[in-house]
């Protein structure tokens, strides 16, 4: 951030700098180019005995909603951030003090197509949920008497988020430049994704479309669903949706048999979303999943969703199968196929790291079944070895980890493998179905036919160039540089030796002929030739000794 931006937001800059100093980052701030007056106002309390990653989490919680949400989004990049930091960022809680309804009502009135009193026959001004970006209220539609939930964006939150993102981007840039241990991680690139995700979450129309899309693709609607959206009353800052009568997972008293059924349904739904639909809820933690009064699971808060292409879905299925079978070699080979073409890595080192990660998190012999944790560790190993996979893979790993936690909360005997197996079979049928094979054959023939169509024209162009004698072949020999330099050095020494020999012979002839002028009976010109040849000969000897025989 440029200095004048710090000055224009001086009040917020003072708050942020004070929080950072209070959590033990004052020494770090002293390294930055802060205005003198701002640095002098920093709180100088001594840092606690917590780790630096714990202090980062606590600082984010004190800095406010935008920083909390940014930390939560960054926790989804285990392939690009240190593992201890990821563990702390996952602890961030998105639960803040609610804003009074008097401040919320102008937003509601501006977004609805009419006066709220004319649209709702009932509206409870006490929010049932309060998060960093929005608050949720219960109401009843006047038109048909339906009970609804109204999600309203906090007033001026977009501007607050924009200001905080500027500060956070500046601070992360400084960390990346000045702290050597963080330089291997591309923090600015990760934060650029976070900013994009934050701006998308501020658009409630995006969230509403996600809910509608999920309900359209959902094959388990009798057990799993998302609230239906009242589209004509929803907009960029307000979502009106059906009211869900239920409790978060872990806070309900679901009968064991129903809980087991719901755990399996939730797992099958997430696996289907990821592997078949390629569109999935990226944050299905316990607070976003309700057990409804009619015995179903309801997925809330669709502001963050992941998207996987067909190629990524197929590779992910292979990842899962290889990981469950403890096949580290196959896992590494799949990752290498997805890596950039210029990536250089040590395959044996990666196989060793992957083997250790799989044994720690997927050791079925001792009952250790943590596929989500295993995928997070694998993504971190790949990123550390120069294979940055799609961000949606990180979202997928977090979604799997969350659904495993929900499954075990509902059913202590929960096993994700049993519920993923039918979906994996469906995926393999999709990959090997006649329709899929026909599509691949059609694509191959189309591309081959296009290439064959262009071939005559390319051959004709080549023949025309041969006819006009303007065809040029550029040949470049590699690895001959040292030989070329050695040959030049040898040629120079041979030429110099020839000159020295010629000088000696010529000087001898001149001395024998006693060509004047004479000095003590010897020709001065001959003596000069001897001296010059001796000088050149000594230079050749010195050059050979200085550079070695190979030169």
Short mmCIF file of C-alpha atoms in Angstrom, two decimals:
data_model
loop_
_atom_site.label_atom_id
_atom_site.label_comp_id
_atom_site.label_asym_id
_atom_site.label_seq_id
_atom_site.Cartn_x
_atom_site.Cartn_y
_atom_site.Cartn_z
CA UNK A 1 0.00 0.00 0.00
CA UNK A 2 1.30 3.43 -0.87
CA UNK A 3 1.95 5.88 2.00
CA UNK A 4 -0.84 8.23 0.99
CA UNK A 5 -3.32 5.36 1.30
CA UNK A 6 -2.18 4.86 4.87
CA UNK A 7 -2.78 8.53 5.55
CA UNK A 8 -6.22 8.54 3.91
CA UNK A 9 -7.29 5.66 6.20
CA UNK A 10 -5.30 6.83 9.23
CA UNK A 11 -7.89 5.81 11.84
CA UNK A 12 -8.15 2.25 10.59
CA UNK A 13 -4.35 2.11 10.10
CA UNK A 14 -3.86 3.02 13.76
CA UNK A 15 -6.30 0.30 14.87
CA UNK A 16 -4.63 -2.36 12.72
CA UNK A 17 -1.11 -1.40 13.76
CA UNK A 18 -2.15 -1.41 17.42
CA UNK A 19 -3.64 -4.90 17.16
CA UNK A 20 -0.55 -6.25 15.41
CA UNK A 21 1.72 -4.74 18.06
CA UNK A 22 -0.47 -6.04 20.89
CA UNK A 23 -0.02 -9.57 19.59
CA UNK A 24 3.74 -9.35 19.42
CA UNK A 25 4.30 -7.96 15.92
CA UNK A 26 5.63 -4.53 16.89
CA UNK A 27 9.19 -5.62 16.11
CA UNK A 28 8.02 -6.66 12.66
CA UNK A 29 6.24 -3.37 12.05
CA UNK A 30 9.45 -1.50 12.88
CA UNK A 31 10.93 -2.94 9.69
CA UNK A 32 8.21 -1.44 7.52
CA UNK A 33 7.96 1.99 5.96
CA UNK A 34 5.20 3.26 8.26
CA UNK A 35 4.72 6.99 8.89
CA UNK A 36 6.63 8.16 11.97
CA UNK A 37 3.53 9.36 13.79
CA UNK A 38 1.76 6.04 13.29
CA UNK A 39 4.74 4.05 14.56
CA UNK A 40 4.93 6.17 17.72
CA UNK A 41 1.29 5.42 18.55
CA UNK A 42 1.69 1.65 18.44
CA UNK A 43 0.85 -0.28 21.57
CA UNK A 44 4.03 -1.78 22.94
CA UNK A 45 2.71 -4.56 25.17
CA UNK A 46 5.09 -7.52 25.35
CA UNK A 47 4.18 -10.53 23.23
CA UNK A 48 2.74 -13.63 24.89
CA UNK A 49 4.30 -17.06 25.03
CA UNK A 50 2.08 -18.31 22.21
CA UNK A 51 3.54 -19.48 18.92
CA UNK A 52 3.80 -17.02 16.07
CA UNK A 53 1.01 -18.86 14.20
CA UNK A 54 -1.33 -18.63 17.21
CA UNK A 55 -0.59 -14.92 17.44
CA UNK A 56 -1.43 -14.54 13.73
CA UNK A 57 -4.84 -16.17 14.33
CA UNK A 58 -5.60 -14.05 17.40
CA UNK A 59 -4.57 -10.90 15.56
CA UNK A 60 -6.91 -11.75 12.67
CA UNK A 61 -9.80 -12.29 15.08
CA UNK A 62 -9.18 -8.87 16.67
CA UNK A 63 -8.79 -7.15 13.29
CA UNK A 64 -12.38 -7.79 12.33
CA UNK A 65 -14.66 -9.58 9.85
CA UNK A 66 -12.67 -8.99 6.67
CA UNK A 67 -9.48 -10.36 8.19
CA UNK A 68 -11.31 -13.34 9.72
CA UNK A 69 -12.89 -14.21 6.40
CA UNK A 70 -9.56 -13.75 4.61
CA UNK A 71 -7.90 -16.10 7.08
CA UNK A 72 -10.61 -18.68 6.57
CA UNK A 73 -10.15 -18.53 2.81
CA UNK A 74 -6.37 -18.75 3.11
CA UNK A 75 -6.76 -21.85 5.29
CA UNK A 76 -7.96 -23.61 2.15
CA UNK A 77 -4.51 -23.40 0.52
CA UNK A 78 -2.41 -26.09 2.25
CA UNK A 79 -0.37 -26.41 -0.94
CA UNK A 80 0.80 -22.81 -0.68
CA UNK A 81 1.10 -22.00 3.05
CA UNK A 82 2.98 -23.50 6.03
CA UNK A 83 1.13 -26.40 7.67
CA UNK A 84 1.17 -24.90 11.24
CA UNK A 85 -0.39 -21.71 9.91
CA UNK A 86 -3.12 -23.68 8.12
CA UNK A 87 -4.03 -25.47 11.36
CA UNK A 88 -4.41 -22.16 13.21
CA UNK A 89 -6.38 -20.47 10.43
CA UNK A 90 -8.88 -23.33 10.51
CA UNK A 91 -9.73 -22.34 14.09
CA UNK A 92 -10.99 -18.89 13.10
CA UNK A 93 -14.61 -18.40 14.13
CA UNK A 94 -16.97 -16.37 11.96
CA UNK A 95 -19.25 -15.28 14.82
CA UNK A 96 -19.49 -11.54 15.51
CA UNK A 97 -21.69 -9.18 17.48
CA UNK A 98 -24.89 -8.36 15.55
CA UNK A 99 -25.60 -4.90 14.15
CA UNK A 100 -28.86 -3.25 15.40
CA UNK A 101 -31.82 -3.67 13.06
CA UNK A 102 -32.07 0.10 12.70
CA UNK A 103 -28.82 -0.02 10.71
CA UNK A 104 -29.86 -3.10 8.74
CA UNK A 105 -33.27 -1.80 7.65
CA UNK A 106 -31.95 0.76 5.08
CA UNK A 107 -30.07 -2.06 3.30
CA UNK A 108 -33.19 -4.22 3.31
CA UNK A 109 -35.39 -1.40 2.01
CA UNK A 110 -32.91 -0.53 -0.75
CA UNK A 111 -32.62 -4.11 -2.03
CA UNK A 112 -36.25 -5.27 -1.84
CA UNK A 113 -38.62 -4.38 -4.70
CA UNK A 114 -40.95 -2.64 -2.24
CA UNK A 115 -41.46 -1.56 1.35
CA UNK A 116 -40.52 -4.40 3.75
CA UNK A 117 -43.78 -3.84 5.64
CA UNK A 118 -45.71 -4.52 2.42
CA UNK A 119 -43.69 -7.64 1.57
CA UNK A 120 -43.53 -9.26 5.01
CA UNK A 121 -46.49 -9.73 7.29
CA UNK A 122 -44.10 -10.63 10.11
CA UNK A 123 -40.45 -9.73 10.60
CA UNK A 124 -38.47 -10.60 13.73
CA UNK A 125 -35.95 -7.80 14.25
CA UNK A 126 -33.72 -10.02 16.40
CA UNK A 127 -31.25 -11.88 14.14
CA UNK A 128 -31.08 -15.65 14.45
CA UNK A 129 -27.50 -15.66 13.13
CA UNK A 130 -24.76 -13.06 12.80
CA UNK A 131 -21.62 -13.52 10.71
CA UNK A 132 -18.85 -11.29 9.41
CA UNK A 133 -20.65 -10.28 6.22
CA UNK A 134 -24.37 -10.69 6.95
CA UNK A 135 -27.15 -11.30 9.46
CA UNK A 136 -30.13 -13.64 9.14
CA UNK A 137 -33.70 -12.83 10.24
CA UNK A 138 -36.93 -14.81 10.33
CA UNK A 139 -39.96 -13.38 8.55
CA UNK A 140 -43.22 -14.38 6.87
CA UNK A 141 -44.30 -13.42 3.36
CA UNK A 142 -47.50 -11.42 3.11
CA UNK A 143 -48.33 -12.85 -0.33
CA UNK A 144 -48.71 -16.54 0.59
CA UNK A 145 -47.88 -16.72 4.30
CA UNK A 146 -44.69 -18.75 3.78
CA UNK A 147 -42.11 -18.58 6.58
CA UNK A 148 -38.79 -17.39 5.19
CA UNK A 149 -35.27 -16.55 6.28
CA UNK A 150 -33.85 -13.20 5.16
CA UNK A 151 -30.09 -12.86 4.84
CA UNK A 152 -29.07 -9.19 4.80
CA UNK A 153 -25.60 -7.84 4.17
CA UNK A 154 -24.14 -5.66 6.89
CA UNK A 155 -24.30 -1.92 6.14
CA UNK A 156 -21.17 -0.48 4.46
CA UNK A 157 -19.47 -3.87 4.76
CA UNK A 158 -18.31 -3.71 1.12
CA UNK A 159 -16.32 -0.53 1.76
CA UNK A 160 -14.98 -1.86 5.07
CA UNK A 161 -13.84 -5.05 3.38
CA UNK A 162 -12.21 -3.08 0.56
CA UNK A 163 -10.21 -0.94 3.01
CA UNK A 164 -9.17 -3.93 5.09
CA UNK A 165 -8.18 -5.87 1.99
CA UNK A 166 -5.90 -3.01 0.98
CA UNK A 167 -4.20 -3.10 4.37
CA UNK A 168 -4.01 -6.88 4.36
CA UNK A 169 -2.57 -6.93 0.84
CA UNK A 170 0.06 -4.36 1.80
CA UNK A 171 0.97 -6.22 4.98
CA UNK A 172 1.22 -9.59 3.21
CA UNK A 173 3.40 -8.03 0.52
CA UNK A 174 5.73 -6.72 3.21
CA UNK A 175 5.86 -10.13 4.90
CA UNK A 176 6.69 -11.78 1.60
CA UNK A 177 9.51 -9.34 0.85
CA UNK A 178 11.10 -9.05 4.28
CA UNK A 179 10.73 -12.42 6.05
CA UNK A 180 13.04 -14.98 4.50
CA UNK A 181 11.18 -18.02 5.88
CA UNK A 182 8.02 -16.96 4.05
CA UNK A 183 9.63 -16.13 0.71
CA UNK A 184 9.33 -19.71 -0.66
CA UNK A 185 5.53 -19.32 -0.32
CA UNK A 186 3.85 -17.07 -2.88
CA UNK A 187 1.75 -15.14 -0.35
CA UNK A 188 0.71 -12.33 -2.74
CA UNK A 189 -0.67 -14.86 -5.24
CA UNK A 190 -2.60 -16.67 -2.51
CA UNK A 191 -4.00 -13.40 -1.22
CA UNK A 192 -5.06 -12.41 -4.76
CA UNK A 193 -7.30 -15.50 -4.76
CA UNK A 194 -8.59 -14.55 -1.33
CA UNK A 195 -9.57 -11.09 -2.57
CA UNK A 196 -11.41 -12.60 -5.50
CA UNK A 197 -13.25 -14.98 -3.17
CA UNK A 198 -14.16 -12.18 -0.77
CA UNK A 199 -15.60 -10.02 -3.54
CA UNK A 200 -17.59 -12.98 -4.80
CA UNK A 201 -19.02 -13.64 -1.33
CA UNK A 202 -20.18 -10.03 -1.19
CA UNK A 203 -22.42 -10.74 -4.17
CA UNK A 204 -25.40 -12.59 -2.73
CA UNK A 205 -26.77 -13.25 -6.22
CA UNK A 206 -23.83 -15.62 -6.72
CA UNK A 207 -24.73 -17.47 -3.52
CA UNK A 208 -28.38 -17.70 -4.52
CA UNK A 209 -27.45 -19.15 -7.92
CA UNK A 210 -25.28 -21.75 -6.21
CA UNK A 211 -28.18 -22.89 -4.02
CA UNK A 212 -30.49 -23.16 -7.00
CA UNK A 213 -27.90 -25.02 -9.07
CA UNK A 214 -27.27 -27.54 -6.29
CA UNK A 215 -30.97 -28.28 -5.90
CA UNK A 216 -31.20 -28.80 -9.66
CA UNK A 217 -28.35 -31.37 -9.71
CA UNK A 218 -29.10 -33.01 -6.35
CA UNK A 219 -30.07 -36.71 -6.69
CA UNK A 220 -30.60 -37.12 -2.93
CA UNK A 221 -33.29 -34.48 -2.38
CA UNK A 222 -35.24 -36.79 -0.07
CA UNK A 223 -32.36 -36.64 2.45
CA UNK A 224 -30.15 -33.67 1.48
CA UNK A 225 -31.08 -30.25 0.11
CA UNK A 226 -30.40 -26.49 0.14
CA UNK A 227 -33.03 -23.85 1.02
CA UNK A 228 -35.12 -22.77 -1.96
CA UNK A 229 -34.54 -19.13 -2.96
CA UNK A 230 -37.32 -16.59 -3.52
CA UNK A 231 -35.64 -15.13 -6.61
CA UNK A 232 -37.92 -12.13 -7.17
CA UNK A 233 -37.11 -10.82 -3.67
CA UNK A 234 -33.35 -11.55 -3.71
CA UNK A 235 -30.55 -9.30 -4.91
CA UNK A 236 -26.83 -8.49 -4.51
CA UNK A 237 -27.20 -7.72 -0.78
CA UNK A 238 -30.32 -9.66 0.27
CA UNK A 239 -31.36 -13.30 -0.07
CA UNK A 240 -34.89 -14.38 0.80
CA UNK A 241 -35.11 -18.17 1.12
CA UNK A 242 -37.29 -20.79 2.71
CA UNK A 243 -37.01 -21.04 6.48
CA UNK A 244 -35.36 -24.24 7.70
CA UNK A 245 -36.59 -25.70 10.96
CA UNK A 246 -33.59 -27.57 12.33
CA UNK A 247 -30.49 -27.57 14.51
CA UNK A 248 -26.78 -27.69 13.66
CA UNK A 249 -25.15 -31.11 13.61
CA UNK A 250 -24.00 -32.03 17.11
CA UNK A 251 -26.64 -29.93 18.85
CA UNK A 252 -29.62 -32.10 17.93
CA UNK A 253 -30.98 -35.28 19.49
CA UNK A 254 -31.28 -37.35 16.34
CA UNK A 255 -32.07 -41.05 16.90
CA UNK A 256 -28.99 -43.22 16.22
CA UNK A 257 -30.53 -45.02 13.24
CA UNK A 258 -31.58 -41.78 11.53
CA UNK A 259 -28.20 -40.21 12.35
CA UNK A 260 -26.44 -43.11 10.64
CA UNK A 261 -28.64 -42.70 7.56
CA UNK A 262 -28.02 -38.93 7.44
CA UNK A 263 -24.25 -39.38 7.84
CA UNK A 264 -24.22 -41.67 4.82
CA UNK A 265 -26.48 -39.37 2.81
CA UNK A 266 -24.30 -36.34 3.51
CA UNK A 267 -21.16 -38.23 2.53
CA UNK A 268 -22.69 -39.55 -0.70
CA UNK A 269 -23.96 -36.07 -1.52
CA UNK A 270 -20.54 -34.42 -1.10
CA UNK A 271 -18.76 -37.16 -3.05
CA UNK A 272 -21.37 -36.89 -5.80
CA UNK A 273 -21.00 -33.11 -5.88
CA UNK A 274 -17.23 -33.41 -6.23
CA UNK A 275 -16.79 -36.38 -8.56
CA UNK A 276 -19.96 -36.40 -10.67
CA UNK A 277 -21.34 -32.85 -10.75
CA UNK A 278 -17.97 -31.08 -10.46
CA UNK A 279 -19.72 -28.45 -8.33
CA UNK A 280 -19.65 -28.67 -4.54
CA UNK A 281 -20.22 -26.85 -1.26
CA UNK A 282 -16.70 -25.83 -0.22
CA UNK A 283 -17.33 -25.28 3.49
CA UNK A 284 -19.84 -27.84 4.87
CA UNK A 285 -18.76 -27.54 8.50
CA UNK A 286 -21.14 -28.34 11.36
CA UNK A 287 -22.44 -24.77 11.57
CA UNK A 288 -23.47 -24.83 7.90
CA UNK A 289 -25.28 -28.18 8.02
CA UNK A 290 -28.61 -28.52 9.83
CA UNK A 291 -30.53 -31.62 10.83
CA UNK A 292 -34.10 -30.62 10.00
CA UNK A 293 -37.24 -31.52 11.89
CA UNK A 294 -38.37 -33.74 8.99
CA UNK A 295 -35.18 -35.84 9.18
CA UNK A 296 -33.06 -34.36 6.40
CA UNK A 297 -29.70 -32.53 6.08
CA UNK A 298 -29.81 -28.93 4.89
CA UNK A 299 -26.66 -27.30 3.48
CA UNK A 300 -26.51 -23.57 4.24
CA UNK A 301 -24.21 -20.71 3.20
CA UNK A 302 -23.36 -21.35 -0.45
CA UNK A 303 -21.15 -18.28 -0.81
CA UNK A 304 -18.10 -20.47 -1.33
CA UNK A 305 -18.34 -23.25 -3.91
CA UNK A 306 -15.77 -25.31 -5.79
CA UNK A 307 -15.73 -26.19 -9.49
CA UNK A 308 -13.85 -29.09 -11.10
CA UNK A 309 -13.43 -29.82 -14.80
CA UNK A 310 -13.89 -33.32 -16.17
CA UNK A 311 -10.11 -33.82 -16.31
CA UNK A 312 -9.69 -32.75 -12.69
CA UNK A 313 -12.56 -34.96 -11.55
CA UNK A 314 -11.06 -38.01 -13.23
CA UNK A 315 -7.60 -37.27 -11.78
CA UNK A 316 -9.14 -36.78 -8.34
CA UNK A 317 -10.87 -40.15 -8.49
CA UNK A 318 -7.52 -41.74 -9.36
CA UNK A 319 -5.97 -39.83 -6.43
CA UNK A 320 -8.53 -41.22 -4.02
CA UNK A 321 -8.15 -44.79 -5.21
CA UNK A 322 -4.35 -44.64 -5.09
CA UNK A 323 -4.39 -43.01 -1.64
CA UNK A 324 -6.77 -45.60 -0.18
CA UNK A 325 -4.60 -48.38 -1.63
CA UNK A 326 -1.46 -46.76 -0.12
CA UNK A 327 0.05 -46.54 -3.63
CA UNK A 328 2.44 -43.61 -3.21
CA UNK A 329 4.04 -44.14 -6.62
CA UNK A 330 0.70 -43.76 -8.42
CA UNK A 331 -0.17 -40.68 -6.35
CA UNK A 332 3.10 -38.99 -7.39
CA UNK A 333 2.65 -39.96 -11.04
CA UNK A 334 -0.86 -38.48 -11.11
CA UNK A 335 0.43 -35.27 -9.54
CA UNK A 336 3.24 -35.06 -12.09
CA UNK A 337 0.74 -35.37 -14.94
CA UNK A 338 -1.09 -32.31 -13.56
CA UNK A 339 2.14 -30.33 -12.95
CA UNK A 340 3.48 -27.63 -15.32
CA UNK A 341 5.67 -29.07 -18.07
CA UNK A 342 8.83 -27.30 -16.84
CA UNK A 343 8.52 -28.62 -13.25
CA UNK A 344 11.66 -30.40 -12.01
CA UNK A 345 11.37 -32.54 -8.90
CA UNK A 346 12.87 -35.52 -7.14
CA UNK A 347 10.33 -38.30 -7.58
CA UNK A 348 11.91 -40.57 -4.95
CA UNK A 349 11.79 -37.87 -2.29
CA UNK A 350 8.15 -37.15 -3.06
CA UNK A 351 7.24 -40.85 -2.93
CA UNK A 352 8.84 -41.09 0.52
CA UNK A 353 6.92 -38.05 1.81
CA UNK A 354 3.63 -39.28 0.30
CA UNK A 355 4.12 -42.75 1.81
CA UNK A 356 4.62 -41.24 5.27
CA UNK A 357 1.56 -38.99 4.92
CA UNK A 358 -0.67 -41.88 3.81
CA UNK A 359 0.51 -44.10 6.67
CA UNK A 360 -0.21 -41.35 9.18
CA UNK A 361 -3.71 -40.49 7.98
CA UNK A 362 -4.99 -43.61 6.17
CA UNK A 363 -3.69 -46.47 8.30
CA UNK A 364 -6.67 -48.82 8.19
CA UNK A 365 -4.82 -51.44 10.26
CA UNK A 366 -5.19 -49.23 13.34
CA UNK A 367 -8.51 -47.68 12.32
CA UNK A 368 -7.06 -44.36 11.13
CA UNK A 369 -9.35 -43.11 8.33
CA UNK A 370 -8.80 -39.43 7.61
CA UNK A 371 -9.09 -38.98 3.84
CA UNK A 372 -9.60 -35.22 4.13
CA UNK A 373 -6.47 -34.78 6.25
CA UNK A 374 -4.54 -37.04 3.91
CA UNK A 375 -5.56 -34.95 0.89
CA UNK A 376 -4.56 -31.74 2.70
CA UNK A 377 -1.14 -33.21 3.50
CA UNK A 378 -0.67 -34.41 -0.07
CA UNK A 379 -1.53 -30.96 -1.43
CA UNK A 380 1.04 -29.43 0.94
CA UNK A 381 3.68 -31.95 -0.21
CA UNK A 382 2.93 -31.23 -3.86
CA UNK A 383 3.10 -27.46 -3.35
CA UNK A 384 6.38 -27.73 -1.45
CA UNK A 385 7.84 -29.73 -4.35
CA UNK A 386 6.78 -27.26 -7.03
CA UNK A 387 3.43 -28.78 -8.11
CA UNK A 388 0.74 -26.16 -7.39
CA UNK A 389 -2.59 -27.85 -8.06
CA UNK A 390 -5.90 -26.13 -8.68
CA UNK A 391 -7.30 -24.05 -5.81
CA UNK A 392 -10.49 -26.09 -6.14
CA UNK A 393 -8.51 -29.17 -5.07
CA UNK A 394 -7.82 -27.39 -1.78
CA UNK A 395 -11.50 -26.56 -1.44
CA UNK A 396 -12.31 -30.20 -2.14
CA UNK A 397 -9.94 -31.45 0.56
CA UNK A 398 -11.46 -29.07 3.09
CA UNK A 399 -14.98 -30.15 2.11
CA UNK A 400 -14.08 -33.83 2.52
CA UNK A 401 -12.47 -33.12 5.89
CA UNK A 402 -15.59 -31.24 7.06
CA UNK A 403 -18.00 -33.95 5.91
CA UNK A 404 -15.89 -36.60 7.66
CA UNK A 405 -16.18 -34.63 10.90
CA UNK A 406 -19.95 -34.31 10.45
CA UNK A 407 -20.24 -38.00 9.62
CA UNK A 408 -18.43 -39.03 12.79
CA UNK A 409 -20.52 -36.60 14.85
CA UNK A 410 -23.64 -38.37 13.57
CA UNK A 411 -22.25 -41.90 13.41
CA UNK A 412 -19.17 -42.96 15.43
CA UNK A 413 -18.71 -45.90 13.00
CA UNK A 414 -18.72 -43.63 9.94
CA UNK A 415 -16.52 -44.84 7.08
CA UNK A 416 -16.29 -42.54 4.06
CA UNK A 417 -14.99 -45.36 1.83
CA UNK A 418 -18.25 -47.29 2.06
CA UNK A 419 -20.29 -44.27 0.96
CA UNK A 420 -17.83 -43.12 -1.72
CA UNK A 421 -17.64 -46.53 -3.41
CA UNK A 422 -21.03 -46.32 -5.23
CA UNK A 423 -20.23 -42.83 -6.51
CA UNK A 424 -16.79 -43.95 -7.69
CA UNK A 425 -18.43 -46.82 -9.57
CA UNK A 426 -20.78 -44.33 -11.23
CA UNK A 427 -17.79 -42.20 -12.21
CA UNK A 428 -15.92 -45.14 -13.71
CA UNK A 429 -19.04 -46.12 -15.64
CA UNK A 430 -19.14 -42.55 -16.93
CA UNK A 431 -15.47 -42.72 -17.97
CA UNK A 432 -15.84 -46.07 -19.75
CA UNK A 433 -19.37 -45.78 -21.10
CA UNK A 434 -19.91 -46.14 -24.86
CA UNK A 435 -21.10 -42.54 -24.96
CA UNK A 436 -17.87 -41.28 -23.36
CA UNK A 437 -15.68 -43.45 -25.57
CA UNK A 438 -17.60 -42.28 -28.62
CA UNK A 439 -17.08 -38.67 -27.58
CA UNK A 440 -13.33 -39.22 -27.18
CA UNK A 441 -13.19 -40.95 -30.58
CA UNK A 442 -15.18 -38.12 -32.14
CA UNK A 443 -12.88 -35.49 -30.64
CA UNK A 444 -9.82 -37.41 -31.83
CA UNK A 445 -11.18 -37.77 -35.36
CA UNK A 446 -12.18 -34.11 -35.47
CA UNK A 447 -8.74 -32.92 -34.42
CA UNK A 448 -7.04 -35.42 -36.75
CA UNK A 449 -9.26 -34.39 -39.67
CA UNK A 450 -8.47 -30.74 -39.04
CA UNK A 451 -4.76 -31.53 -39.06
CA UNK A 452 -5.08 -33.54 -42.29
CA UNK A 453 -7.01 -30.69 -43.89
CA UNK A 454 -4.15 -28.30 -43.15
CA UNK A 455 -1.43 -30.74 -44.29
CA UNK A 456 -1.71 -30.19 -48.10
CA UNK A 457 -1.52 -26.44 -47.67
CA UNK A 458 1.55 -26.75 -45.42
CA UNK A 459 3.25 -29.10 -47.93
CA UNK A 460 2.44 -26.70 -50.78
CA UNK A 461 3.99 -23.83 -48.83
CA UNK A 462 7.15 -25.90 -48.23
CA UNK A 463 7.47 -26.78 -51.94
CA UNK A 464 7.06 -23.12 -52.93
CA UNK A 465 9.89 -22.12 -50.61
CA UNK A 466 12.12 -24.84 -52.07
CA UNK A 467 11.36 -23.59 -55.57
CA UNK A 468 12.40 -20.02 -54.67
CA UNK A 469 15.55 -21.15 -52.80
CA UNK A 470 14.53 -19.29 -49.64
CA UNK A 471 14.27 -22.28 -47.32
CA UNK A 472 16.60 -21.84 -44.37
CA UNK A 473 17.57 -24.48 -41.82
CA UNK A 474 18.83 -23.20 -38.48
CA UNK A 475 21.09 -25.74 -36.81
CA UNK A 476 22.44 -25.18 -33.33
CA UNK A 477 25.01 -27.50 -31.80
CA UNK A 478 24.90 -27.69 -28.04
CA UNK A 479 27.76 -28.72 -25.77
CA UNK A 480 30.53 -27.74 -28.23
CA UNK A 481 31.35 -24.38 -26.65
CA UNK A 482 34.36 -25.66 -24.70
CA UNK A 483 35.73 -27.49 -27.77
CA UNK A 484 35.39 -24.36 -29.86
CA UNK A 485 37.18 -22.26 -27.27
CA UNK A 486 39.96 -24.87 -26.94
CA UNK A 487 40.50 -24.90 -30.68
CA UNK A 488 40.80 -21.10 -30.79
CA UNK A 489 43.31 -21.17 -27.93
CA UNK A 490 45.39 -23.89 -29.59
CA UNK A 491 45.37 -22.03 -32.92
CA UNK A 492 46.57 -18.84 -31.21
CA UNK A 493 49.42 -20.68 -29.51
CA UNK A 494 50.46 -22.44 -32.72
CA UNK A 495 50.48 -19.14 -34.58
CA UNK A 496 52.49 -17.50 -31.80
CA UNK A 497 54.94 -20.42 -31.75
CA UNK A 498 55.38 -20.17 -35.50
CA UNK A 499 56.15 -16.47 -35.16
CA UNK A 500 58.68 -17.16 -32.41
CA UNK A 501 60.40 -19.82 -34.50
CA UNK A 502 60.51 -17.56 -37.52
CA UNK A 503 62.01 -14.75 -35.44
CA UNK A 504 64.75 -17.05 -34.12
CA UNK A 505 65.64 -18.30 -37.60
CA UNK A 506 65.60 -14.80 -39.12
CA UNK A 507 67.64 -13.32 -36.27
CA UNK A 508 70.26 -16.08 -36.63
CA UNK A 509 70.67 -15.34 -40.34
CA UNK A 510 71.05 -11.62 -39.64
CA UNK A 511 73.68 -12.24 -36.93
CA UNK A 512 75.68 -14.54 -39.20
CA UNK A 513 75.65 -11.96 -42.04
CA UNK A 514 76.95 -9.24 -39.64
CA UNK A 515 74.38 -6.74 -40.90
CA UNK A 516 75.17 -3.26 -39.51
CA UNK A 517 74.82 -1.57 -37.13
CA UNK A 518 77.10 -3.81 -35.00
CA UNK A 519 77.51 -3.94 -31.23
CA UNK A 520 80.64 -5.77 -30.05
CA UNK A 521 80.75 -7.46 -33.45
CA UNK A 522 77.08 -8.62 -33.41
CA UNK A 523 74.24 -7.25 -35.48
CA UNK A 524 71.95 -5.06 -33.35
CA UNK A 525 68.93 -6.08 -35.44
CA UNK A 526 69.61 -9.79 -34.87
CA UNK A 527 70.03 -9.31 -31.12
CA UNK A 528 66.66 -7.45 -31.03
CA UNK A 529 65.00 -10.38 -32.84
CA UNK A 530 66.42 -12.81 -30.24
CA UNK A 531 65.08 -10.68 -27.38
CA UNK A 532 61.63 -10.39 -28.99
CA UNK A 533 61.40 -14.14 -29.66
CA UNK A 534 62.51 -14.89 -26.08
CA UNK A 535 59.82 -12.56 -24.72
CA UNK A 536 57.10 -14.17 -26.84
CA UNK A 537 58.27 -17.67 -25.93
CA UNK A 538 58.19 -16.87 -22.21
CA UNK A 539 54.65 -15.49 -22.63
CA UNK A 540 53.51 -18.75 -24.27
CA UNK A 541 55.02 -20.79 -21.43
CA UNK A 542 53.45 -18.53 -18.78
CA UNK A 543 50.02 -18.73 -20.49
CA UNK A 544 50.16 -22.54 -20.58
CA UNK A 545 51.13 -22.73 -16.90
CA UNK A 546 48.44 -20.18 -15.87
CA UNK A 547 45.48 -21.84 -17.67
CA UNK A 548 46.56 -25.45 -17.50
CA UNK A 549 47.17 -28.00 -20.19
CA UNK A 550 43.50 -28.30 -21.10
CA UNK A 551 43.59 -24.79 -22.47
#
